């Protein structure tokens, strides 16, 4: 049992390399399209203004720390004099408040030093994730600003990579039941569904049905070590739910009537018979019939509008209007007489006496003559 759907290759993580400080871009250390690892140095911004700010913050902190040491010594002397009843308590309290004030100033200075150190670090831009880096948006020598929308470049994770596709809401129950039984394989195929690109594992379904399309978004993950899947690429995802017994027929062979789904089965005498069937899982080309049809039986897949229950069918000569599992068939009844009203009376009487084979040859010759005349 499989579910086929059109999917989009989507990176699990996409990160834009955005400067966190403003300044002149002095170096770009990556090549466009390069594979980078998390932590690699990719670019540098002129760090000298931020080094000066760091030095200023450290000097301010050192000055306040020195004042705090002096204030604590004075407070200690005042407390000794207060014990000897040689100084007023108000002076001691004022000095204690000054010590608290200087302690707060030192803490603020420590925060300023830490902020300046961060800015110095931000002047070196490192890869936040591992992946493939895109085209460069800014050249060295240009002024960059913190928080710019475009950034310098974009990194996309490509190993592993995801494929997002849609599952019909009728298949949600089957998908969840199969997922409980174990991991579900997913194949990524090319646009023609002829060439497999990669093999992966089903991850999860979305938490809501899209009311507009009646589908649920699903995600599968692929190792993509060979880089066969590219971000943004359209692929056909084939989700394998398990195995079920039945007969695969072309989608066009199954018709729907008052009695439900049915097919035209052709017996050994080329007679068509209506057979009610039970439809299973399907893809864009084939449908699994779980009941009503046996392996090896022939069914009409094209031209079924001209087939009747109990009517004869004939294999077409070059006109592929009805297809069975064993080949192409033209679904026409054996005793059908063409419309002769447009023929002259003398020809009409002659054609009526012809056999079906002679009539077909006669009209084929007339069509070829008419085409040559035009």
PDB file of N, CA, C and O in Angstrom, residues 54-80:
ATOM      1  N   UNK A  54      35.512  48.550  24.838  1.00  0.00           N
ATOM      2  CA  UNK A  54      35.833  47.580  25.887  1.00  0.00           C
ATOM      3  C   UNK A  54      36.889  48.136  26.832  1.00  0.00           C
ATOM      4  O   UNK A  54      36.773  47.993  28.068  1.00  0.00           O
ATOM      5  N   UNK A  55      37.908  48.788  26.281  1.00  0.00           N
ATOM      6  CA  UNK A  55      38.952  49.373  27.140  1.00  0.00           C
ATOM      7  C   UNK A  55      38.364  50.464  28.027  1.00  0.00           C
ATOM      8  O   UNK A  55      38.715  50.581  29.219  1.00  0.00           O
ATOM      9  N   UNK A  56      37.467  51.284  27.486  1.00  0.00           N
ATOM     10  CA  UNK A  56      36.850  52.345  28.282  1.00  0.00           C
ATOM     11  C   UNK A  56      36.012  51.757  29.409  1.00  0.00           C
ATOM     12  O   UNK A  56      36.034  52.254  30.550  1.00  0.00           O
ATOM     13  N   UNK A  57      35.268  50.679  29.120  1.00  0.00           N
ATOM     14  CA  UNK A  57      34.436  50.058  30.155  1.00  0.00           C
ATOM     15  C   UNK A  57      35.304  49.455  31.252  1.00  0.00           C
ATOM     16  O   UNK A  57      34.965  49.539  32.443  1.00  0.00           O
ATOM     17  N   UNK A  58      36.400  48.854  30.874  1.00  0.00           N
ATOM     18  CA  UNK A  58      37.289  48.275  31.885  1.00  0.00           C
ATOM     19  C   UNK A  58      37.919  49.372  32.746  1.00  0.00           C
ATOM     20  O   UNK A  58      38.094  49.190  33.967  1.00  0.00           O
ATOM     21  N   UNK A  59      38.288  50.522  32.141  1.00  0.00           N
ATOM     22  CA  UNK A  59      38.849  51.621  32.927  1.00  0.00           C
ATOM     23  C   UNK A  59      37.838  52.179  33.905  1.00  0.00           C
ATOM     24  O   UNK A  59      38.179  52.474  35.071  1.00  0.00           O
ATOM     25  N   UNK A  60      36.586  52.333  33.472  1.00  0.00           N
ATOM     26  CA  UNK A  60      35.546  52.827  34.368  1.00  0.00           C
ATOM     27  C   UNK A  60      35.348  51.873  35.540  1.00  0.00           C
ATOM     28  O   UNK A  60      35.176  52.289  36.696  1.00  0.00           O
ATOM     29  N   UNK A  61      35.390  50.591  35.255  1.00  0.00           N
ATOM     30  CA  UNK A  61      35.210  49.609  36.322  1.00  0.00           C
ATOM     31  C   UNK A  61      36.370  49.676  37.324  1.00  0.00           C
ATOM     32  O   UNK A  61      36.159  49.610  38.548  1.00  0.00           O
ATOM     33  N   UNK A  62      37.590  49.822  36.803  1.00  0.00           N
ATOM     34  CA  UNK A  62      38.747  49.894  37.706  1.00  0.00           C
ATOM     35  C   UNK A  62      38.663  51.125  38.595  1.00  0.00           C
ATOM     36  O   UNK A  62      38.985  51.072  39.796  1.00  0.00           O
ATOM     37  N   UNK A  63      38.241  52.274  38.077  1.00  0.00           N
ATOM     38  CA  UNK A  63      38.115  53.489  38.883  1.00  0.00           C
ATOM     39  C   UNK A  63      37.078  53.311  39.975  1.00  0.00           C
ATOM     40  O   UNK A  63      37.302  53.658  41.137  1.00  0.00           O
ATOM     41  N   UNK A  64      35.922  52.740  39.635  1.00  0.00           N
ATOM     42  CA  UNK A  64      34.870  52.560  40.638  1.00  0.00           C
ATOM     43  C   UNK A  64      35.273  51.528  41.684  1.00  0.00           C
ATOM     44  O   UNK A  64      34.900  51.649  42.861  1.00  0.00           O
ATOM     45  N   UNK A  65      36.019  50.516  41.270  1.00  0.00           N
ATOM     46  CA  UNK A  65      36.472  49.519  42.247  1.00  0.00           C
ATOM     47  C   UNK A  65      37.431  50.172  43.259  1.00  0.00           C
ATOM     48  O   UNK A  65      37.388  49.860  44.466  1.00  0.00           O
ATOM     49  N   UNK A  66      38.313  51.071  42.771  1.00  0.00           N
ATOM     50  CA  UNK A  66      39.244  51.761  43.679  1.00  0.00           C
ATOM     51  C   UNK A  66      38.483  52.646  44.653  1.00  0.00           C
ATOM     52  O   UNK A  66      38.791  52.692  45.868  1.00  0.00           O
ATOM     53  N   UNK A  67      37.470  53.350  44.165  1.00  0.00           N
ATOM     54  CA  UNK A  67      36.665  54.177  45.060  1.00  0.00           C
ATOM     55  C   UNK A  67      35.922  53.320  46.074  1.00  0.00           C
ATOM     56  O   UNK A  67      35.748  53.722  47.238  1.00  0.00           O
ATOM     57  N   UNK A  68      35.491  52.148  45.672  1.00  0.00           N
ATOM     58  CA  UNK A  68      34.782  51.262  46.598  1.00  0.00           C
ATOM     59  C   UNK A  68      35.711  50.774  47.699  1.00  0.00           C
ATOM     60  O   UNK A  68      35.311  50.721  48.886  1.00  0.00           O
ATOM     61  N   UNK A  69      36.949  50.462  47.354  1.00  0.00           N
ATOM     62  CA  UNK A  69      37.910  50.029  48.381  1.00  0.00           C
ATOM     63  C   UNK A  69      38.137  51.139  49.396  1.00  0.00           C
ATOM     64  O   UNK A  69      38.140  50.911  50.624  1.00  0.00           O
ATOM     65  N   UNK A  70      38.314  52.390  48.920  1.00  0.00           N
ATOM     66  CA  UNK A  70      38.537  53.516  49.834  1.00  0.00           C
ATOM     67  C   UNK A  70      37.315  53.749  50.700  1.00  0.00           C
ATOM     68  O   UNK A  70      37.435  54.026  51.921  1.00  0.00           O
ATOM     69  N   UNK A  71      36.138  53.636  50.131  1.00  0.00           N
ATOM     70  CA  UNK A  71      34.916  53.866  50.903  1.00  0.00           C
ATOM     71  C   UNK A  71      34.747  52.805  51.974  1.00  0.00           C
ATOM     72  O   UNK A  71      34.279  53.093  53.090  1.00  0.00           O
ATOM     73  N   UNK A  72      35.108  51.581  51.699  1.00  0.00           N
ATOM     74  CA  UNK A  72      34.984  50.515  52.705  1.00  0.00           C
ATOM     75  C   UNK A  72      35.974  50.738  53.860  1.00  0.00           C
ATOM     76  O   UNK A  72      35.639  50.484  55.023  1.00  0.00           O
ATOM     77  N   UNK A  73      37.185  51.205  53.560  1.00  0.00           N
ATOM     78  CA  UNK A  73      38.147  51.497  54.615  1.00  0.00           C
ATOM     79  C   UNK A  73      37.644  52.628  55.514  1.00  0.00           C
ATOM     80  O   UNK A  73      37.753  52.566  56.756  1.00  0.00           O
ATOM     81  N   UNK A  74      37.093  53.680  54.902  1.00  0.00           N
ATOM     82  CA  UNK A  74      36.547  54.793  55.677  1.00  0.00           C
ATOM     83  C   UNK A  74      35.402  54.318  56.554  1.00  0.00           C
ATOM     84  O   UNK A  74      35.272  54.713  57.715  1.00  0.00           O
ATOM     85  N   UNK A  75      34.548  53.476  56.026  1.00  0.00           N
ATOM     86  CA  UNK A  75      33.423  52.955  56.803  1.00  0.00           C
ATOM     87  C   UNK A  75      33.926  52.150  57.993  1.00  0.00           C
ATOM     88  O   UNK A  75      33.373  52.248  59.106  1.00  0.00           O
ATOM     89  N   UNK A  76      35.001  51.385  57.791  1.00  0.00           N
ATOM     90  CA  UNK A  76      35.547  50.598  58.896  1.00  0.00           C
ATOM     91  C   UNK A  76      36.076  51.512  60.014  1.00  0.00           C
ATOM     92  O   UNK A  76      35.868  51.249  61.209  1.00  0.00           O
ATOM     93  N   UNK A  77      36.738  52.633  59.642  1.00  0.00           N
ATOM     94  CA  UNK A  77      37.240  53.572  60.648  1.00  0.00           C
ATOM     95  C   UNK A  77      36.057  54.222  61.382  1.00  0.00           C
ATOM     96  O   UNK A  77      36.096  54.393  62.612  1.00  0.00           O
ATOM     97  N   UNK A  78      35.024  54.640  60.627  1.00  0.00           N
ATOM     98  CA  UNK A  78      33.874  55.274  61.258  1.00  0.00           C
ATOM     99  C   UNK A  78      33.206  54.341  62.259  1.00  0.00           C
ATOM    100  O   UNK A  78      32.744  54.777  63.329  1.00  0.00           O
ATOM    101  N   UNK A  79      33.152  53.058  61.901  1.00  0.00           N
ATOM    102  CA  UNK A  79      32.511  52.118  62.826  1.00  0.00           C
ATOM    103  C   UNK A  79      33.337  51.965  64.116  1.00  0.00           C
ATOM    104  O   UNK A  79      32.774  51.818  65.213  1.00  0.00           O
ATOM    105  N   UNK A  80      34.676  52.053  64.015  1.00  0.00           N
ATOM    106  CA  UNK A  80      35.535  51.993  65.211  1.00  0.00           C
ATOM    107  C   UNK A  80      35.332  53.231  66.087  1.00  0.00           C
ATOM    108  O   UNK A  80      35.211  53.150  67.322  1.00  0.00           O
TER     109      UNK A  80
END
